[in-house]
Amino acid sequence: MRSSCGDHSATRSPARLWTCVLGAILGAWVVVLPVHAQEVLRIPLFGDIGTFDPDNGFEIAGIGVINSVYEGLVEYEPGSTRIVGSLARTWDISEDGLTYTFHLVEGVRFHDGTPLTAAAVVKSFERRRDRGLVLSYFLNNVKEIRAPDDDTIVLILHAPQASLLDSLASPWGPKIISPTALDAHDGGNAATEWLNDHAAGTGPFKLGEFRPAERYTLERSDDYWGQEPFFSRVEISVVPDLSQQILKLKAGEIDAVPKNYPIAQLFSLPQDLEITAQPSMMQFSLFTKPGSPLDNPEIRGAVLTAINPALWIKDAFGKYASISQSPYQNMMFKPKQPIAFPTDVAAAKAAIARHGEVTLTIGLFSAAPSYGRISDLMMAQLAEIGVKATSRVLPQGAAFALKGKADAPDLLLTISSPDAADPDNQAGVFFIKDAPGNFYGRVLPQADALVKKASGLKDAAARTALYEESGHMYFDAGYFIPLVDANDVVVHVKGLKDLGLRPVYPPGNIDFATVRK
């Protein structure tokens, strides 16, 4: 039956005309609003999510997924290293730097309906710190966790730690889990078994379908305390092959290729695709093996001349990277005196000639395209000065077993991204003695002492000066060679906005709470 508003008679009255127009507008709302409410975002992951437990796994590809379900006290603002409140609206730090007091946001509920209280935060923090979980080290310096009232959390430290807020804001920092769920599913293992594939957070999304190695779904939480996300559903598929991701994006089956899109193809994208790029802390760098030819200062100087990133950064990354100014990422601080690579190629050739045949092996942390691109360009430059270099991709996890191995590569090419934006986190992960990412176990006591001194200082300028000095020492000794800080580059369908990329996050982790279309 045709509506009377479709009558083409010229005798319709103005009142009737406005009635029809209003009806059309209201009808459009009826049609459009449900479509908005059912908007779905489709994102692929290169790797599977090993566990959804926010305390018990160092997830990389899926950390953004987990952080859409769980929240901490503070977080990093999108696009920066600035720390802003999350479940804590404000906080205070005592004059001696030992006591941190956080004031909670009111009216927050977990996805299971449990209200957020200070006691819930205490329970989650004590679980993280005391139950032997993978990420317990984030709270190693926290001596006491108190809840003087329902809205206040007090952390008392063993020693001053200027990086504490950064550790709490880290994507892997402590998150708050429903105490009801923890009690109900404890099972003597701190609920780790249940939390592997279930969730009970306060975030903008709830965990829906959980199918390991296949797909995951997030459903918008209608009771979320903060701003409502644009998308009501996020569908996350595990697609390990980059070429398959690209084909699916071009076919309209997914909405983005979050990382590793070939640089050469970024300048000839189809018209319906576009790029969002953001500076990050993804620093490509080299670690050197003790006893390699690089222990000789003259050979090391020649090699540094050849691999100077200024010679190959454009070929490797186009406009989507910057030369590293320090062993500490460019977004951490701007050094007063950036590190400098030698530039006299003739002198480098002469030095290698004096030493006869010099060969080097380069181990690649993974088979990701960027590693091969960088190593190929560096090997070509090394050949120019007479150094014979080869490269090989290391088996998964092999980089963490290089210490003391005679057959280990002379150089390890890897990404030295920290777990938080403070220089203390970078040094603590990669440089100091016994750091988990100090792949060859190199030890430089003088530099380590500067790092230790800086970690307890309140004065930001004094801390930065000490970190800069330590960075020069690690570089000058040849233990660590920073190369480039690469951008986080996401290729996505046109019209996708506010991806919420954060420098500290691993590349490609879109913020599902802020992204819209």
C-alpha positions as MATLAB code, in Angstrom:
seq = 'MRSSCGDHSATRSPARLWTCVLGAILGAWVVVLPVHAQEVLRIPLFGDIGTFDPDNGFEIAGIGVINSVYEGLVEYEPGSTRIVGSLARTWDISEDGLTYTFHLVEGVRFHDGTPLTAAAVVKSFERRRDRGLVLSYFLNNVKEIRAPDDDTIVLILHAPQASLLDSLASPWGPKIISPTALDAHDGGNAATEWLNDHAAGTGPFKLGEFRPAERYTLERSDDYWGQEPFFSRVEISVVPDLSQQILKLKAGEIDAVPKNYPIAQLFSLPQDLEITAQPSMMQFSLFTKPGSPLDNPEIRGAVLTAINPALWIKDAFGKYASISQSPYQNMMFKPKQPIAFPTDVAAAKAAIARHGEVTLTIGLFSAAPSYGRISDLMMAQLAEIGVKATSRVLPQGAAFALKGKADAPDLLLTISSPDAADPDNQAGVFFIKDAPGNFYGRVLPQADALVKKASGLKDAAARTALYEESGHMYFDAGYFIPLVDANDVVVHVKGLKDLGLRPVYPPGNIDFATVRK';
ca = [
       0.000    0.000    0.000;
       1.400    3.404   -0.975;
       1.546    6.121    1.669;
      -0.591    9.170    1.096;
       2.643   11.190    1.385;
       3.528    9.739   -1.973;
       0.559   11.493   -3.544;
       1.889   13.840   -6.232;
      -1.139   16.111   -6.139;
      -0.238   19.807   -6.276;
      -3.029   20.618   -3.835;
      -1.311   19.334   -0.630;
      -1.432   21.874    2.226;
       1.759   23.194    3.925;
       0.707   21.479    7.151;
       0.285   18.175    5.333;
       3.630   18.679    3.596;
       5.449   19.260    6.924;
       3.709   16.222    8.364;
       5.134   14.140    5.527;
       8.587   15.650    5.892;
       8.571   15.044    9.640;
       7.389   11.516    9.028;
      10.242   10.964    6.585;
      12.775   12.277    9.123;
      11.404   10.099   11.891;
      11.338    7.173    9.513;
      14.991    7.793    8.684;
      15.821    7.743   12.396;
      14.009    4.469   12.758;
      16.115    3.025    9.942;
      19.450    4.671   10.723;
      19.664    4.266   14.473;
      19.504    0.460   14.490;
      22.138    0.383   11.749;
      24.451    2.498   13.941;
      23.715    0.277   16.918;
      24.677   -2.780   14.885;
      27.907   -1.380   13.396;
      30.582   -4.076   13.364;
      34.344   -3.543   13.208;
      36.350   -6.441   11.706;
      40.034   -6.649   12.636;
      42.586   -9.444   12.006;
      45.370  -10.589   14.310;
      48.656  -12.058   13.098;
      49.016  -14.219   16.197;
      46.659  -15.957   18.551;
      45.833  -14.751   22.058;
      47.567  -17.135   24.452;
      45.540  -16.072   27.484;
      42.941  -13.411   28.217;
      44.219  -13.130   31.783;
      45.502   -9.516   32.098;
      48.005  -10.533   34.793;
      49.423  -13.752   33.434;
      50.644  -13.307   29.876;
      52.743  -10.863   27.880;
      50.363  -10.657   24.946;
      51.478   -8.632   21.928;
      48.995   -8.862   19.070;
      45.986   -9.096   21.364;
      46.879   -6.620   24.100;
      44.515   -4.021   22.648;
      41.717   -6.577   22.721;
      42.348   -7.350   26.396;
      42.526   -3.653   27.267;
      39.104   -3.093   25.699;
      37.664   -5.376   28.372;
      39.859   -4.472   31.364;
      40.948   -1.106   32.748;
      43.601    0.079   35.179;
      43.868    3.106   37.439;
      45.600    5.246   34.798;
      46.415    4.999   31.093;
      48.311    6.715   28.298;
      46.416    9.297   26.292;
      46.048    8.266   22.622;
      48.899    9.547   20.464;
      51.164   10.489   23.346;
      52.978    9.355   26.482;
      50.907   11.636   28.702;
      49.340    9.783   31.637;
      45.642   10.389   32.291;
      43.129    8.893   34.678;
      41.124    5.792   33.919;
      39.452    4.153   36.930;
      41.281    6.715   39.089;
      39.994   10.249   38.559;
      42.859   11.910   40.486;
      45.948   10.931   42.464;
      48.496   12.400   44.865;
      52.171   11.587   45.478;
      53.840   12.176   48.840;
      56.855   14.457   49.129;
      59.196   11.502   49.745;
      57.887    9.679   46.670;
      56.891    6.602   48.678;
      53.102    6.982   48.933;
      50.663    7.183   46.012;
      46.994    7.874   46.768;
      44.383    7.261   44.051;
      40.769    8.471   44.142;
      38.421    6.204   42.191;
      35.757    7.147   39.666;
      32.290    6.685   41.160;
      29.470    4.558   39.781;
      31.598    1.969   37.970;
      30.431   -1.640   37.747;
      32.132   -4.764   36.476;
      30.529   -6.648   33.613;
      29.072   -9.134   36.108;
      27.320   -6.310   37.995;
      29.760   -6.101   40.917;
      30.404   -2.474   41.957;
      33.958   -1.159   41.744;
      35.355   -0.407   45.189;
      38.808    0.171   46.611;
      38.669   -3.336   48.078;
      38.268   -4.723   44.542;
      41.400   -2.863   43.468;
      43.319   -4.218   46.458;
      42.282   -7.773   45.579;
      43.370   -7.397   41.931;
      46.681   -5.746   42.820;
      47.482   -8.377   45.433;
      46.672  -11.119   42.925;
      49.061   -9.548   40.412;
      51.837   -9.020   42.965;
      51.616  -12.080   45.205;
      50.431  -15.061   43.173;
      53.541  -15.698   41.060;
      51.956  -14.514   37.805;
      53.892  -13.564   34.667;
      53.398   -9.814   35.067;
      53.890   -9.621   38.832;
      57.096   -7.605   38.351;
      55.061   -4.469   37.670;
      54.278   -4.290   41.399;
      57.566   -5.619   42.824;
      58.308   -2.275   44.452;
      54.866   -1.946   46.060;
      55.211   -2.720   49.759;
      51.630   -2.142   50.891;
      48.238   -1.838   49.165;
      45.560   -0.202   51.321;
      41.909    0.824   50.993;
      41.176    3.435   53.690;
      37.645    3.809   52.283;
      35.579    2.547   49.340;
      36.862    5.237   46.971;
      40.551    5.479   47.873;
      43.578    3.307   47.124;
      46.973    3.857   48.753;
      50.179    2.287   47.438;
      53.258    2.440   49.661;
      56.571    1.682   47.964;
      59.747    0.045   49.235;
      61.819    2.776   47.545;
      61.069    5.875   45.448;
      60.186    4.939   41.867;
      59.640    7.826   39.482;
      58.439    5.388   36.807;
      55.572    3.949   38.866;
      52.772    5.835   37.085;
      54.196    4.758   33.733;
      54.194    1.152   34.910;
      50.568    1.488   35.984;
      49.667    3.097   32.633;
      51.476    0.420   30.633;
      49.326   -1.705   28.316;
      50.549   -4.647   30.426;
      50.124   -2.770   33.713;
      47.791   -3.926   36.508;
      44.123   -4.174   35.530;
      41.135   -4.506   37.847;
      39.199   -7.801   37.773;
      35.828   -8.426   39.401;
      36.423   -9.755   42.937;
      33.222  -11.784   42.588;
      34.651  -13.602   39.577;
      38.013  -14.111   41.287;
      36.366  -15.690   44.311;
      33.952  -17.812   42.294;
      36.646  -19.271   40.045;
      39.721  -19.318   42.270;
      40.110  -23.097   42.288;
      43.368  -22.757   44.190;
      45.112  -21.205   41.174;
      44.080  -17.535   41.524;
      41.408  -18.105   38.835;
      44.100  -18.375   36.157;
      42.410  -21.319   34.456;
      39.043  -19.564   34.200;
      40.562  -16.247   33.129;
      42.393  -17.867   30.227;
      39.193  -17.713   28.182;
      36.720  -15.712   30.294;
      36.714  -12.112   31.486;
      35.120   -9.836   34.068;
      36.401   -6.296   33.684;
      35.005   -2.753   33.683;
      35.930   -1.806   30.108;
      33.796   -0.512   27.241;
      33.506   -4.027   25.783;
      32.629   -7.455   27.136;
      34.290  -10.618   25.913;
      31.867  -12.537   23.716;
      32.931  -15.487   21.590;
      36.338  -16.981   22.408;
      37.619  -19.469   19.833;
      41.419  -19.852   20.093;
      43.393  -19.719   16.837;
      40.207  -18.806   15.006;
      38.210  -15.778   16.173;
      37.128  -13.640   19.094;
      34.289  -11.177   19.492;
      33.768   -8.191   21.745;
      30.301   -6.867   22.580;
      29.733   -3.271   23.636;
      28.952   -2.951   27.342;
      25.670   -1.060   27.595;
      26.372   -0.222   31.252;
      29.828    1.221   30.612;
      30.612    4.137   32.925;
      32.497    6.156   30.292;
      31.823    7.311   26.752;
      29.919    4.779   24.664;
      31.978    3.221   21.845;
      30.798    3.771   18.273;
      30.904    0.083   17.339;
      28.554   -2.308   19.078;
      30.563   -5.370   18.089;
      34.177   -6.098   17.200;
      34.977   -9.283   15.296;
      38.617  -10.346   15.602;
      39.919  -13.083   13.320;
      43.290  -14.827   13.474;
      44.910  -14.432   10.039;
      48.661  -15.139   10.318;
      49.445  -14.535    6.642;
      49.956  -10.895    5.615;
      48.998  -11.491    1.983;
      45.707  -13.016    3.118;
      45.002   -9.993    5.302;
      45.633   -7.664    2.368;
      43.366   -9.713    0.079;
      40.604   -9.709    2.703;
      40.927   -5.941    3.166;
      40.693   -5.274   -0.558;
      37.732   -7.636   -0.822;
      35.890   -5.801    1.950;
      35.977   -8.754    4.357;
      37.934   -6.909    7.064;
      38.319   -3.227    7.889;
      42.075   -2.891    8.440;
      45.509   -4.443    8.121;
      46.864   -3.269   11.483;
      50.595   -3.674   10.803;
      53.313   -4.827    8.381;
      51.609   -3.520    5.225;
      54.438   -3.458    2.636;
      56.023   -0.012    2.530;
      56.337   -0.094   -1.267;
      52.575   -0.556   -1.584;
      51.613    2.307    0.704;
      51.966    4.828   -2.108;
      49.572    3.087   -4.516;
      46.634    2.064   -2.336;
      43.170    1.575   -3.846;
      40.952    4.651   -3.549;
      38.778    3.060   -0.877;
      41.731    2.569    1.504;
      43.736    5.054    3.563;
      46.533    5.214    6.135;
      46.671    6.230    9.774;
      50.268    6.638   10.988;
      51.535    7.576   14.435;
      55.079    7.823   15.895;
      55.741    4.922   18.220;
      58.353    3.360   20.479;
      59.042    0.597   18.000;
      62.820    1.039   17.858;
      64.786   -1.272   15.565;
      68.199   -1.899   17.078;
      71.210   -4.221   17.137;
      72.629   -6.148   20.073;
      76.224   -7.373   19.738;
      77.721  -10.671   20.839;
      80.792  -10.705   23.108;
      83.837  -11.896   21.164;
      82.514  -10.820   17.773;
      84.648   -8.721   15.354;
      82.766   -5.683   16.676;
      84.718   -5.846   19.942;
      87.568   -4.294   17.967;
      86.940   -0.502   18.079;
      88.355    0.082   14.581;
      86.187   -2.611   12.989;
      83.183   -1.425   14.976;
      83.688    2.123   13.717;
      83.866    0.888   10.134;
      80.735   -1.209   10.543;
      78.855    1.705   12.108;
      79.847    3.835    9.124;
      78.349    1.282    6.738;
      75.107    0.637    8.619;
      74.420    4.301    9.389;
      70.600    4.439    9.148;
      70.761    7.754    7.322;
      71.926    5.721    4.298;
      68.908    3.413    4.121;
      66.004    4.676    6.253;
      64.047    6.060    3.275;
      64.439    2.835    1.293;
      63.295    0.764    4.259;
      60.465    2.911    5.640;
      59.772    5.810    3.303;
      58.453    8.641    5.477;
      57.244    6.298    8.217;
      60.285    6.269   10.513;
      62.867    8.564   12.089;
      66.516    7.976   12.942;
      66.966    7.013   16.590;
      68.678    9.743   18.578;
      69.472    7.579   21.572;
      69.128    4.039   22.922;
      66.042    5.523   24.576;
      63.188    6.066   22.134;
      62.716    9.482   20.576;
      59.290    9.829   22.232;
      60.799    9.331   25.711;
      62.994   12.390   25.547;
      65.000   14.496   23.134;
      68.706   14.138   24.002;
      70.822   17.256   24.113;
      73.512   15.352   22.232;
      72.123   12.648   19.929;
      74.272    9.611   19.189;
      76.306    9.948   15.973;
      77.387    7.361   13.426;
      80.741    7.842   11.640;
      80.392    8.991    8.028;
      83.861    8.603    6.431;
      83.301    5.673    4.052;
      86.851    5.792    2.684;
      88.283    5.465    6.175;
      85.921    2.551    6.860;
      87.102    0.722    3.726;
      90.725    1.277    4.718;
      90.114   -0.024    8.224;
      88.522   -3.240    6.965;
      91.340   -3.703    4.442;
      93.883   -3.500    7.249;
      92.142   -6.310    9.124;
      91.837   -8.667    6.182;
      88.627  -10.616    5.734;
      85.863   -9.545    8.133;
      82.647  -11.569    8.234;
      79.515  -10.931   10.253;
      76.316  -12.862   10.869;
      73.049  -11.056   11.605;
      70.253  -12.844   13.414;
      66.731  -11.603   12.740;
      64.348  -11.763   15.676;
      61.479  -12.786   13.407;
      60.468  -13.250    9.787;
      58.420  -10.028    9.746;
      59.104   -8.159    6.462;
      60.719   -5.155    8.146;
      63.581   -7.282    9.518;
      64.479   -8.658    6.111;
      64.227   -5.227    4.513;
      66.612   -3.643    7.038;
      69.133   -6.507    7.015;
      69.291   -6.604    3.202;
      70.021   -2.881    3.042;
      72.648   -3.054    5.792;
      74.366   -6.056    4.179;
      74.587   -4.169    0.876;
      76.209   -1.219    2.675;
      78.626   -3.529    4.516;
      79.660   -5.096    1.231;
      80.633   -1.625    0.016;
      83.377   -1.440    2.665;
      84.492   -5.053    2.245;
      82.585   -6.775    5.061;
      80.933  -10.080    4.167;
      77.647  -10.280    6.038;
      74.906  -12.884    6.051;
      71.579  -12.979    7.839;
      69.176  -15.635    9.046;
      65.797  -15.642   10.723;
      65.977  -17.117   14.206;
      63.406  -19.681   15.353;
      60.614  -18.307   17.496;
      61.922  -17.471   20.978;
      65.534  -18.305   20.075;
      66.697  -14.726   20.704;
      66.166  -15.265   24.416;
      68.612  -18.196   24.454;
      71.639  -16.571   22.768;
      73.580  -15.812   25.934;
      76.838  -17.764   26.068;
      76.288  -19.609   22.785;
      79.361  -19.738   20.561;
      77.283  -20.175   17.401;
      75.045  -17.195   18.155;
      74.957  -14.492   15.446;
      77.383  -11.597   15.827;
      74.486   -9.154   15.737;
      70.845   -9.525   16.707;
      68.421   -7.267   14.843;
      65.320   -6.794   16.942;
      62.786   -4.276   18.194;
      63.686   -2.865   21.599;
      60.316   -1.512   22.674;
      59.802   -1.077   26.442;
      56.720   -2.026   28.439;
      56.184    1.602   29.514;
      57.267    5.080   28.423;
      59.806    5.828   31.138;
      63.563    5.412   30.388;
      63.835    3.250   33.486;
      61.586    0.689   31.800;
      63.755    0.675   28.668;
      66.960    0.182   30.646;
      65.368   -2.350   32.964;
      64.191   -4.492   30.064;
      67.196   -4.301   27.721;
      70.394   -2.756   29.125;
      71.227   -3.466   32.724;
      72.736   -6.664   34.061;
      70.246   -9.550   34.060;
      67.629   -7.540   32.135;
      65.324  -10.013   30.328;
      66.022   -8.387   26.952;
      69.792   -8.107   27.445;
      70.087  -10.896   24.892;
      73.849  -11.470   25.105;
      74.238  -10.683   28.793;
      76.515   -7.687   28.234;
      77.366   -5.820   31.453;
      78.506   -2.214   31.758;
      78.558   -1.418   35.516;
      79.229    2.312   35.111;
      76.169    2.789   32.904;
      74.027    0.539   35.100;
      74.946    2.693   38.098;
      73.661    5.812   36.318;
      70.384    4.052   35.533;
      69.970    3.024   39.164;
      70.681    6.548   40.378;
      68.228    8.069   37.889;
      65.398    5.709   38.801;
      65.015    7.209   42.290;
      65.250   10.908   41.368;
      62.218   13.191   41.338;
      63.758   15.937   39.197;
      62.855   15.121   35.585;
      65.731   17.062   34.033;
      68.307   15.403   36.284;
      66.874   11.963   35.507;
      66.925   12.602   31.767;
      70.546   13.769   31.883;
      71.623   10.540   33.599;
      69.696    8.351   31.172;
      71.193   10.209   28.227;
      74.676    9.716   29.631;
      74.062    6.004   30.195;
      72.747    5.682   26.637;
      75.957    7.094   25.215;
      77.941    4.639   27.305;
      76.007    1.585   26.064;
      76.384    2.812   22.468;
      80.046    3.810   22.694;
      80.917    0.405   24.165;
      79.260   -1.228   21.175;
      76.829   -3.224   23.287;
      73.707   -1.676   21.816;
      73.188    0.093   18.476;
      69.872    1.943   18.021;
      68.864    2.402   14.391;
      65.397    3.798   13.672;
      62.151    4.520   15.506;
      59.418    3.239   13.187;
      55.893    4.598   13.004;
      52.782    2.633   13.823;
      51.119    2.340   10.382;
      47.571    1.021    9.927;
      45.976    0.625    6.489;
      42.197    0.672    6.710;
      38.972    1.371    4.910;
      38.345    5.007    4.130;
      36.359    6.838    6.772;
      37.687    4.972    9.808;
      38.778    7.633   12.315;
      40.179    8.096   15.829;
      42.037    4.786   15.921;
      43.502    5.698   19.309;
      47.001    4.403   18.543;
      49.333    4.759   21.514;
      53.144    4.909   21.172;
      53.820    2.369   23.928;
      51.468   -0.243   22.539;
      52.792   -2.819   20.070;
      51.998   -1.669   16.505;
      48.509   -2.186   15.163;
      46.613   -2.188   18.454;
      43.573   -0.089   17.609;
      41.582    1.349   20.507;
      38.133   -0.129   19.951;
      36.635    2.381   22.390;
      37.648    5.472   20.383;
      37.604    4.284   16.768;
      34.596    5.342   14.736;
      33.353    5.507   11.169;
];
